[in-house]
Coordinates of C-alpha atoms and ligand atoms in Angstrom, one line a residue:
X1 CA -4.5 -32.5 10.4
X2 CA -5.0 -36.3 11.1
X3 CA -6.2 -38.4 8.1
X4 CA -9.0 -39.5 10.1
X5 CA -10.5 -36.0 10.7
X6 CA -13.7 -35.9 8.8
X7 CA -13.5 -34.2 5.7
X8 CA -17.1 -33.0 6.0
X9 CA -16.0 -30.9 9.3
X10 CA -13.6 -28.6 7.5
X11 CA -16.4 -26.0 6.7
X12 CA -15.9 -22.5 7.8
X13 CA -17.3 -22.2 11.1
X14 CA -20.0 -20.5 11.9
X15 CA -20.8 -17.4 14.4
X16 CA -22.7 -20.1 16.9
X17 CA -19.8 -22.5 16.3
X18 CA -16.4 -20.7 16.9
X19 CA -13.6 -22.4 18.5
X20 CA -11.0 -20.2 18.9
X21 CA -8.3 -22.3 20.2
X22 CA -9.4 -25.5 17.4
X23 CA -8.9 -22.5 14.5
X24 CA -5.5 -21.4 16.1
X25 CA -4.5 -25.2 16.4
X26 CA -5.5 -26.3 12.6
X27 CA -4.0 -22.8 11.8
X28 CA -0.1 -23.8 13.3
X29 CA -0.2 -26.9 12.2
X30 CA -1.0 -25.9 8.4
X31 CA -1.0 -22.4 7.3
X32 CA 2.3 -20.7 6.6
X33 CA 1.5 -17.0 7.1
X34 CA 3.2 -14.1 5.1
X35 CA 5.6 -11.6 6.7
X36 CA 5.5 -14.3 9.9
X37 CA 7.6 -15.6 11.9
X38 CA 5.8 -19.0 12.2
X39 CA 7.4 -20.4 15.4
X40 CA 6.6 -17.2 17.0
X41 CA 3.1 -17.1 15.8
X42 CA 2.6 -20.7 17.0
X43 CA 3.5 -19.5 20.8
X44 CA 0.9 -17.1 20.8
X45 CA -1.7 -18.2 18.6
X46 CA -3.0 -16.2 15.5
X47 CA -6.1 -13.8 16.2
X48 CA -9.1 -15.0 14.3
X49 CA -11.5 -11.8 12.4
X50 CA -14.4 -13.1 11.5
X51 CA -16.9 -9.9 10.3
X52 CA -16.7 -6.6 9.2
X53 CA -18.9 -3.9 9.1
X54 CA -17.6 -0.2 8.6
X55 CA -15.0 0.7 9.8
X56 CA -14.8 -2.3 12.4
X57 CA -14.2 -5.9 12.7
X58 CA -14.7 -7.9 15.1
X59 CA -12.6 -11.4 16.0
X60 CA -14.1 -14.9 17.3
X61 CA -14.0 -13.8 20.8
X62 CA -16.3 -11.4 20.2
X63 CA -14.3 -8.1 19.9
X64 CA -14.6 -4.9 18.1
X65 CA -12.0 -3.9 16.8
X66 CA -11.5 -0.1 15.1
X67 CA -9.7 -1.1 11.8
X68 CA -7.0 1.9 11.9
X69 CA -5.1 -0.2 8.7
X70 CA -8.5 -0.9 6.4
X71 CA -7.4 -4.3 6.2
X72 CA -3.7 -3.8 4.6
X73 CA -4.6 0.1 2.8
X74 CA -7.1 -1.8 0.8
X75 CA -10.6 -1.1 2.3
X76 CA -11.5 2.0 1.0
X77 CA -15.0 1.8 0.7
X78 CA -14.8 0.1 4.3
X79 CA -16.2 -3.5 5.0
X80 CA -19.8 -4.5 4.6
X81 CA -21.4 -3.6 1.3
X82 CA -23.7 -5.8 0.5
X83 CA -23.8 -3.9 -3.4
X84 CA -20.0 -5.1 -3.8
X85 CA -21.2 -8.9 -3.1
X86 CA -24.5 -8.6 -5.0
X87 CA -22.0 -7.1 -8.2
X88 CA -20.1 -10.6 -7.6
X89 CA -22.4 -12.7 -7.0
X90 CA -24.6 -11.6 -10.4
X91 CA -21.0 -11.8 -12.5
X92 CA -20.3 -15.1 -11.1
X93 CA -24.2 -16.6 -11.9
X94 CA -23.3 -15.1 -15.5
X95 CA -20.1 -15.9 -16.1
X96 CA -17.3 -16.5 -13.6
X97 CA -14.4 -17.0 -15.8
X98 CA -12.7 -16.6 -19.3
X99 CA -9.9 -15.7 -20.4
X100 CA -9.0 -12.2 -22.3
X101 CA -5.8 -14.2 -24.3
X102 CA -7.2 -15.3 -28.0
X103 CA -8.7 -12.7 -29.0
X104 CA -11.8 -12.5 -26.3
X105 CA -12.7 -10.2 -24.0
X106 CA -15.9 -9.7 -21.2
X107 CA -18.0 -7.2 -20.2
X108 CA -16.6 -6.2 -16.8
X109 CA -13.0 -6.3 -18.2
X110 CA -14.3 -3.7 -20.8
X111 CA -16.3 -1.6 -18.7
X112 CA -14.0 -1.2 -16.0
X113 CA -11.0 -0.4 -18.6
X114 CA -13.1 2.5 -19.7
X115 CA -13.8 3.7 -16.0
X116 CA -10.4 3.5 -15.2
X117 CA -9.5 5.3 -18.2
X118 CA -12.3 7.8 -17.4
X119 CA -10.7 8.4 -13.9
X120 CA -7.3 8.9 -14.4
X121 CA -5.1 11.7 -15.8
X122 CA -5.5 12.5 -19.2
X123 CA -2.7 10.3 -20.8
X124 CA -4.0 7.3 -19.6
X125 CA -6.4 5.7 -22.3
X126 CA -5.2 2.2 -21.4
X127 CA -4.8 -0.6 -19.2
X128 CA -3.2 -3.9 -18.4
X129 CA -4.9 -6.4 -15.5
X130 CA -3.4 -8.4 -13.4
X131 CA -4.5 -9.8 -10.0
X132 CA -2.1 -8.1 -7.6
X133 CA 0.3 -4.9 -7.3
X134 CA 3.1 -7.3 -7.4
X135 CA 2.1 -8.5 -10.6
X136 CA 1.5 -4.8 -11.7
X137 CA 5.1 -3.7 -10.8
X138 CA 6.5 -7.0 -12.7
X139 CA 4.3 -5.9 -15.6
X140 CA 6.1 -2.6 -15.6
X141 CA 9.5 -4.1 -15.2
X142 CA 8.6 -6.0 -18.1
X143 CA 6.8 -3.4 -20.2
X144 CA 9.4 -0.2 -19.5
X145 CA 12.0 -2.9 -21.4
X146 CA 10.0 -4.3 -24.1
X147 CA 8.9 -0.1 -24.9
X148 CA 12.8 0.7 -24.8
X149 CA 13.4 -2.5 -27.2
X150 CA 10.9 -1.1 -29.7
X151 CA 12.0 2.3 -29.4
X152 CA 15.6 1.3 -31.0
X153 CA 17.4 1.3 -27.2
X154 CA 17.3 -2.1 -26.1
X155 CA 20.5 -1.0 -23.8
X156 CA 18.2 1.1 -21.8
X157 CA 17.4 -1.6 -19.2
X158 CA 18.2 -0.4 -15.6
X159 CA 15.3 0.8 -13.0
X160 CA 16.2 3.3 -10.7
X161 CA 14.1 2.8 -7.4
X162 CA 14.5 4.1 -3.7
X163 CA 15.6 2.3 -0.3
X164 CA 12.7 1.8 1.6
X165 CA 10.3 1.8 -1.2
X166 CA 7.7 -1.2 -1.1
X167 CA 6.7 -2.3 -4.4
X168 CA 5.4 -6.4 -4.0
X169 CA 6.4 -9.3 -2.8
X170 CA 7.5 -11.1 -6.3
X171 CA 11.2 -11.4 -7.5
X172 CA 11.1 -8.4 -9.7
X173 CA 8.5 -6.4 -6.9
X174 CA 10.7 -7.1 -3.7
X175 CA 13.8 -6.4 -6.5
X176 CA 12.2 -2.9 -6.6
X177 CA 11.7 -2.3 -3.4
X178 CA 14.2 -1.2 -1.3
X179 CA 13.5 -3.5 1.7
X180 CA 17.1 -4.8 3.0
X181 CA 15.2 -7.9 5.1
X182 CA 14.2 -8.8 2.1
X183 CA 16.8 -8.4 -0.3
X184 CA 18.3 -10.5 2.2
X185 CA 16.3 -13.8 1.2
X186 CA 16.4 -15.2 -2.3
X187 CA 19.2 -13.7 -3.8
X188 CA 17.5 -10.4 -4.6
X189 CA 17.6 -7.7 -6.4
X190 CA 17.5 -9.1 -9.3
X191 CA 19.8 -7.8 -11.9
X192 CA 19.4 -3.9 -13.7
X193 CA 17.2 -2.7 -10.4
X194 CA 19.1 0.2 -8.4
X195 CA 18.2 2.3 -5.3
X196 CA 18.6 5.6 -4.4
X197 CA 18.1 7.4 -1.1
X198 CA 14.6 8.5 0.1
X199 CA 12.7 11.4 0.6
X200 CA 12.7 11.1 4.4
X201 CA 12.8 14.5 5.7
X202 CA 13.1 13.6 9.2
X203 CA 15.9 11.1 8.7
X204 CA 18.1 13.4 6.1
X205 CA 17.0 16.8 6.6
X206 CA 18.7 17.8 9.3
X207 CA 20.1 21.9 9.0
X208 CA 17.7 22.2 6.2
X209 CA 14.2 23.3 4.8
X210 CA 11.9 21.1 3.9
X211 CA 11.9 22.4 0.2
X212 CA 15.6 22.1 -0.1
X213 CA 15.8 18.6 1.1
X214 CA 13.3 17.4 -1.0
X215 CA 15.5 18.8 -4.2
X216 CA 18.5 17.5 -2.6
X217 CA 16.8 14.2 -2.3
X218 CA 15.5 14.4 -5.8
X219 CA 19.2 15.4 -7.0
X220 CA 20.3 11.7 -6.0
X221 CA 18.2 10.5 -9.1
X222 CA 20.4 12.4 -10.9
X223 CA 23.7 11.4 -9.6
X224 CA 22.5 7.9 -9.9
X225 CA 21.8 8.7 -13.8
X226 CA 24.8 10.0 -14.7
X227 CA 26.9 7.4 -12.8
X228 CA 25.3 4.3 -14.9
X229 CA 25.0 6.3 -17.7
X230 CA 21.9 8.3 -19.0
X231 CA 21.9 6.2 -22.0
X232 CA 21.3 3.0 -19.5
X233 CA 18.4 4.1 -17.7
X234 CA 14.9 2.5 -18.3
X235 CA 12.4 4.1 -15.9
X236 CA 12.6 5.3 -12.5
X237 CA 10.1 4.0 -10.0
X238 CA 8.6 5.9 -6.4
X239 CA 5.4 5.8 -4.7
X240 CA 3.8 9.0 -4.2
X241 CA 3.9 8.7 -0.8
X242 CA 5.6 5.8 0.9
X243 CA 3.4 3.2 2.5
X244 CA 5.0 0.3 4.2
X245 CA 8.0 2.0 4.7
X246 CA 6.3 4.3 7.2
X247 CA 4.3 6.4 5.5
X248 CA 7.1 8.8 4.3
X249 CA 5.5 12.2 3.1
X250 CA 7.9 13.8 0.8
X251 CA 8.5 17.4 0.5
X252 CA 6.4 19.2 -2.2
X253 CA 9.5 19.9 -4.1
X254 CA 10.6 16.5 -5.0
X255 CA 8.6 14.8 -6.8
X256 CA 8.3 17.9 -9.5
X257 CA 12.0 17.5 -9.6
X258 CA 12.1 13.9 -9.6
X259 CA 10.0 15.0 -13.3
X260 CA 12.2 17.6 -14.5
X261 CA 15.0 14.8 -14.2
X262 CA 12.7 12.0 -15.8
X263 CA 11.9 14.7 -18.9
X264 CA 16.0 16.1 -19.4
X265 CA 17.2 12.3 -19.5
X266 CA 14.2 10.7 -21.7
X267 CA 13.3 8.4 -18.5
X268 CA 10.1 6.5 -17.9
X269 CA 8.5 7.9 -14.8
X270 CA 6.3 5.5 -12.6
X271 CA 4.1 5.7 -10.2
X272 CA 3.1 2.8 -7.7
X273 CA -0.3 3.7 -6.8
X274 CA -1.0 0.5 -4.7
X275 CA -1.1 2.6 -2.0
X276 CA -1.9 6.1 -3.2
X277 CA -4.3 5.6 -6.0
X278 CA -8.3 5.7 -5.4
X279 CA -8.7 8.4 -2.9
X280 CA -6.4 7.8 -0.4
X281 CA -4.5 11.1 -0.3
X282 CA -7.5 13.4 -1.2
X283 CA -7.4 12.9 -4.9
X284 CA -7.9 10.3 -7.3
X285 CA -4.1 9.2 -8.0
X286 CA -1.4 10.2 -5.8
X287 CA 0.6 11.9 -8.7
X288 CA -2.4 14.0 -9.1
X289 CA -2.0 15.8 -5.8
X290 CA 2.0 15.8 -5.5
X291 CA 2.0 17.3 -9.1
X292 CA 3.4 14.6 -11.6
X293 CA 2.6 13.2 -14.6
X294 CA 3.5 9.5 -14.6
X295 CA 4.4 7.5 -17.8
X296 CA 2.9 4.6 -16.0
X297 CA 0.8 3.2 -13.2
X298 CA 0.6 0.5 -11.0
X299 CA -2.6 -0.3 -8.9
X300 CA -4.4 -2.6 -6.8
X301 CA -5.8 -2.8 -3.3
X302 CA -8.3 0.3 -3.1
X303 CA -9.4 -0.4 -7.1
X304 CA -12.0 -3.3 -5.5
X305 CA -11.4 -2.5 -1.7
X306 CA -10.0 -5.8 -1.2
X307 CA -13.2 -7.4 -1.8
X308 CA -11.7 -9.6 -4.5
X309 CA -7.9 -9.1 -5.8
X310 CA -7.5 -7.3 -8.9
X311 CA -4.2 -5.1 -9.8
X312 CA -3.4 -3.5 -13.0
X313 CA -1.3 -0.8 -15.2
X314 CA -2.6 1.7 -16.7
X315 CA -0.2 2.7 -19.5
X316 CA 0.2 6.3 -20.7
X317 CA 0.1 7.5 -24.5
X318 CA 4.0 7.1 -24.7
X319 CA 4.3 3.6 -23.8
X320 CA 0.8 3.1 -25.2
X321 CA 1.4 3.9 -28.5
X322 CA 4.3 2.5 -29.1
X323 CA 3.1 -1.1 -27.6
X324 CA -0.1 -1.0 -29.7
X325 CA 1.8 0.5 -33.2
X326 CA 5.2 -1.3 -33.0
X327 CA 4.6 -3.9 -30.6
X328 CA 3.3 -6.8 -32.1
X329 CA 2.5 -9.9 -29.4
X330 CA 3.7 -8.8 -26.0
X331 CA 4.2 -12.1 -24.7
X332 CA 3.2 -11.5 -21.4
X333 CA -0.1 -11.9 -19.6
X334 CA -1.9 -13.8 -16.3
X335 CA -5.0 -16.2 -16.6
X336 CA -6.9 -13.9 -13.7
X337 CA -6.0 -11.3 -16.3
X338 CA -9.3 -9.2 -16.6
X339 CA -11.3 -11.6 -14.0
X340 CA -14.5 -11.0 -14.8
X341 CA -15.9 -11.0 -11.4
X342 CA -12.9 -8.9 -9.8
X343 CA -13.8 -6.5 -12.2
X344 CA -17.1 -6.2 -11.6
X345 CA -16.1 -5.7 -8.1
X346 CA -13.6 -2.9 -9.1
X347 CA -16.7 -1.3 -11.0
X348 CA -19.1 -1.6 -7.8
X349 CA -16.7 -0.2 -5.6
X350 CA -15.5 2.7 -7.8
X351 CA -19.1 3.8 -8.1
X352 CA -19.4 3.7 -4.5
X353 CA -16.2 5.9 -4.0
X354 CA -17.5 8.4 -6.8
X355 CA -21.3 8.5 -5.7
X356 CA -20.4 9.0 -1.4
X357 CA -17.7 11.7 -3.0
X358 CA -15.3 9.8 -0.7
X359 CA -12.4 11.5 -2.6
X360 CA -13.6 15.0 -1.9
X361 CA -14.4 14.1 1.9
X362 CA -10.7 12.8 2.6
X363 CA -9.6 16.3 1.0
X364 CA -11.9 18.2 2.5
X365 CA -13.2 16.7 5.4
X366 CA -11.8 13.5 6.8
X367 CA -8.2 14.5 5.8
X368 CA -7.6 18.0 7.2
X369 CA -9.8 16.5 10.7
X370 CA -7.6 13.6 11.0
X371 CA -4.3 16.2 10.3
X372 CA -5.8 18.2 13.4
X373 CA -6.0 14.9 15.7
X374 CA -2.8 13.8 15.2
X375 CA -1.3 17.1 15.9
X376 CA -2.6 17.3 19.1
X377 CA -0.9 13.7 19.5
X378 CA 2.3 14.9 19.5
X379 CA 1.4 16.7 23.3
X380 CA 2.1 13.4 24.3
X381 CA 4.7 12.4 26.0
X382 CA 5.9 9.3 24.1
X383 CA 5.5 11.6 20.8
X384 CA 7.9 13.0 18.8
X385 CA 6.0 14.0 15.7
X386 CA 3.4 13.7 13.3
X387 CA 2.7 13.7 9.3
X388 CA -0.4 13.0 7.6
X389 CA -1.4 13.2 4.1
X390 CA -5.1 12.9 3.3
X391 CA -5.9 9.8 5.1
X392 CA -3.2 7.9 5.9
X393 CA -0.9 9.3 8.8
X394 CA 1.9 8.7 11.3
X395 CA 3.6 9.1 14.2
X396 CA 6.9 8.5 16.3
X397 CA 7.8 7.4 19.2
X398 CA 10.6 8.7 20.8
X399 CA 12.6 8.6 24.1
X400 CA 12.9 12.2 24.2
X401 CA 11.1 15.2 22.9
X402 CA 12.7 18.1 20.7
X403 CA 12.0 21.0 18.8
X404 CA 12.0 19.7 15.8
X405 CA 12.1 16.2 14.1
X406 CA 15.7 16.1 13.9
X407 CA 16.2 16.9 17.8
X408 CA 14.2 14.1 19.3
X409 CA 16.5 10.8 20.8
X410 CA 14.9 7.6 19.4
X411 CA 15.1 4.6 21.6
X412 CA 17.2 1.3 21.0
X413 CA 16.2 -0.6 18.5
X414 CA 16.4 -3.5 20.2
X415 CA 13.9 -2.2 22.6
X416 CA 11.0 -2.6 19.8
X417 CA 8.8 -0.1 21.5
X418 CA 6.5 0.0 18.4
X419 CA 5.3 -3.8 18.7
X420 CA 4.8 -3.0 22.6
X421 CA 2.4 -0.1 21.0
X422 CA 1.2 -2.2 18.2
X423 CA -0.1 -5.3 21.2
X424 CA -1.7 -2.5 23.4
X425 CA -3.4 -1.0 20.3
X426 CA -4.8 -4.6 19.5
X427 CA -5.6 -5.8 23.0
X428 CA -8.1 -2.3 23.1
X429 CA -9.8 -2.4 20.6
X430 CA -7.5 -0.3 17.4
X431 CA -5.5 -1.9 14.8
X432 CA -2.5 0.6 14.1
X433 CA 0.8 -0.9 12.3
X434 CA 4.2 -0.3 13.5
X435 CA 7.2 0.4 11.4
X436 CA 10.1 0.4 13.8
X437 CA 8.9 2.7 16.3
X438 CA 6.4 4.6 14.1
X439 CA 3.0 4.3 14.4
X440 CA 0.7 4.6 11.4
X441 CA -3.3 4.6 10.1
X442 CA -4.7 4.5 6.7
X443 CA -8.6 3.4 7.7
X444 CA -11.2 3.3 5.5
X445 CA -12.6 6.4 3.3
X446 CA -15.9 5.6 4.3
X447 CA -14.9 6.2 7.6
X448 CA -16.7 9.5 9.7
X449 CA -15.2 12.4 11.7
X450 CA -17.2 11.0 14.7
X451 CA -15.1 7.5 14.3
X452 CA -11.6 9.1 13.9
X453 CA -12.3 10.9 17.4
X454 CA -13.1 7.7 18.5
X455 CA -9.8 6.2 17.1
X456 CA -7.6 9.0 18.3
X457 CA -9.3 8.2 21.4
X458 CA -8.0 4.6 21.7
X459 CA -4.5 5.7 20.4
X460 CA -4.3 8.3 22.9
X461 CA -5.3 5.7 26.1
X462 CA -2.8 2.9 24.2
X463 CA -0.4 5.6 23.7
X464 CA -0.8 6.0 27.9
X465 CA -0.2 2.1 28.2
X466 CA 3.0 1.6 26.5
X467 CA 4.6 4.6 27.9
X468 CA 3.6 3.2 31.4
X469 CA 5.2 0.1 29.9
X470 CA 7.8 2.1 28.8
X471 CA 8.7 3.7 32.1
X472 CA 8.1 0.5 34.7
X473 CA 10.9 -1.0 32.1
X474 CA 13.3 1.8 32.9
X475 CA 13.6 3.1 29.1
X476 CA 12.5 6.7 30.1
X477 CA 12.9 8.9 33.0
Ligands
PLP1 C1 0.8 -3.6 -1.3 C2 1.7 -3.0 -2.3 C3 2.2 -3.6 -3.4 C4 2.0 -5.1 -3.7 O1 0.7 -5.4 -3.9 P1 0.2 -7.0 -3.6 O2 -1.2 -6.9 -4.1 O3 0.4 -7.3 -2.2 O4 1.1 -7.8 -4.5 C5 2.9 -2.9 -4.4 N1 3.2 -1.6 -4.2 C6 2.7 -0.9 -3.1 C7 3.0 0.5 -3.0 C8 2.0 -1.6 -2.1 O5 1.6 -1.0 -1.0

């Protein structure tokens, strides 16, 4: 920006008054994106959403778009509710900010802690804000080795995590996640954070069940135990079901293995519910469906739909109790801790989710019709396979077919087939997110049987596209 633009004409623009190409301009030349490759974004110009309503947006050229990705898995109660803006709008009027540090609190803060205590498994009386699921999982890092400390075993200090695993974008939340690009930058992981394999069935199961890879899988906790020492071990960390890596639905087996472990070696078990928690898989908390009981959990996104950012961890009776009895000052906290307006957008949006039962319609309704479409996805030719759980779902793309999972022949890497998907999807009208060449969706809660047809719709015509694309390229017979 020049110094001689007018200050007064940086407002945001509006409907009448768009300027695509002036937004894409102001937004090269000043605003470093995340995840982005900026030269690359400069070349082709960022694409500018300016509504929501639904389950759709709709860009400055005028577009509708079907969001397939409810923003990044964080508008569950989809986009437009006007109740959600009138909750923060009245908070704000009221009181817009103070802190929860000397010995304060707010009304919001309160009542949402009780909600969320409420709404959660049983052991869960308590909670810790913060304003992000990066901060949450940073919390826990902190929190698992401050309980350890006060529990007389101040040498328990290592987290055990998984490759693959996503849990933030903060040194200790891209420590625990298994993401090599990123461990790649920064000089991460940070020290006392491990990583095990994951429960990828159609990457490591080949010659076996399902069940018995998802105890084999859970066996590398144990391996990874008893090679540092059980004596060593903090907590061990794991979404229920694996997000940005790809949506990676374990086997049923595991993760009441992965307990069994946690309970015979006395280790903190965590859940990152970023993802999972609030309705996304059919049930309130991820754990609750995959048949856990977490010491601790971490979530954000779907707790206020995105509407305003607000993470947290709700802390079990173990942890609890010994924080609260023994703990003294736990020297850690945010200054957006307990926001009083992201809270009372948390409480809006949770009453939405429980009064439109949109928990019981991905479980009952949405879920198993969404299963149904993307099984009939995979007659495609350009699909391998499919996996959904509740409401989030993918699928591959492969060169060739086979009879199972572990038969089909991917393509090169290098070819980057899923971003070719990924531009046909958003150049028709469906936002889906590639992950190497798998496809996924986690929309909205809110959103109907009527509009997933019409989103299988689009990914079935895209789907058409790219393996045109695919084929004039000569990557496929
Ligand atoms: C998105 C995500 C996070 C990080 O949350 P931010 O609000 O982006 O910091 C952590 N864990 C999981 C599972 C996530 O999907």
């Amino acid at each position: 920006m020049t110094t001689n633009t007018p200050i007064a004409s940086l407002r945001i623009a509006t409907p009448e008054t768009y300027d695509t190409e002036a937004l894409q301009r102001l937004d090269s030349a000043h605003y470093l994106h995340p995840f982005t490759d900026h030269a690359a974004l400069r070349e082709r110009g960022a694409r500018v959403i300016v509504r929501g309503e639904g389950v759709y947006l709709w860009d400055s050229e005028g577009n509708k778009i079907i969001d397939g990705m409810a923003g990044l898995w964080c508008v569950n109660a989809g986009y437009g509710r006007a109740s959600i803006a009138d909750a923060v709008h009245a908070q704000l009027l009221q009181l817009p900010f103070y802190n929860s540090f000397f010995n304060t609190t707010n009304v919001p803060a309160v009542t949402l802690a009780a909600l969320l205590a409420r709404l959660a498994p049983s052991q869960f009386q308590h909670v810790f804000f913060t304003s992000s699921g990066s901060e949450a999982n940073d919390t826990i890092v902190r929190m698992v080795r401050r309980y350890w400390q006060l529990a007389g075993k101040p040498e328990r200090e290592l987290i055990i995590s998984r490759r693959n695993a996503y849990h933030g974008s903060t040194m200790a939340g891209a420590s625990l996640g298994g993401m090599a690009g990123m461990h790649a930058q920064g000089g991460l992981p940070i020290p006392g954070i491990v990583h095990i394999g994951q429960p990828n069935y159609a990457e490591g199961g080949r010659g076996m069940s399902e069940a018995e890879f998802g105890l084999l899988a859970a066996g590398w906790l144990e391996e990874k135990i008893l090679e540092a020492g059980p004596d060593k071990v903090a907590a061990f960390i794991g979404e229920p079901v694996q997000g940005a890596g790809g949506v990676v639905i374990p086997p049923a087996t595991y993760w009441p293995e992965i307990q069994r472990i946690c309970d015979k070696y006395d280790i903190l078990l965590v859940s990152d519910e970023v993802i999972c928690g609030f309705g996304r898989l059919g049930t309130w908390f991820g754990c609750e469906l995959m048949g856990f009981q977490p010491d601790l959990i971490a979530f954000a996104k779907g707790v206020t739909s995105g509407y305003v950012p607000l993470g947290g961890v709700l802390v079990g009776g173990r942890v609890a109790h010994t924080l609260i009895e023994q703990g003294g000052d736990f020297n850690h906290g945010f200054t957006y801790s307990g926001h009083p307006a992201a809270c009372a957008a948390a409480l809006e949006n949770l009453r939405i989710i429980d009064t439109e039962r949109l928990v019981e319609r991905v479980a009952l309704e949405t879920g198993p019709h969404l299963k149904a479409c993307f099984a009939a996805l995979v007659s495609h030719p350009l699909v391998g396979h499919a996996e959904t759980c509740g409401l989030t779902a993918g699928l591959n793309l492969v060169r060739r077919k086979g009879a199972s999972a572990h038969d089909c022949e991917a393509f090169p890497a290098t070819h980057a087939v899923g971003m070719l998907c990924r531009k046909h999807m958003f150049d028709n009208g469906v936002i889906m997110r590639a992950v190497g060449d798998r496809m996924i969706v986690a929309p909205p809660l809110s959103i109907t049987k009527v509009e997933i047809d019409e989103m299988v719709e689009r990914i079935g015509y895209c789907l058409d596209l790219t393996l045109e694309e695919v084929v004039r390229r000569g990557w496929m017979d």
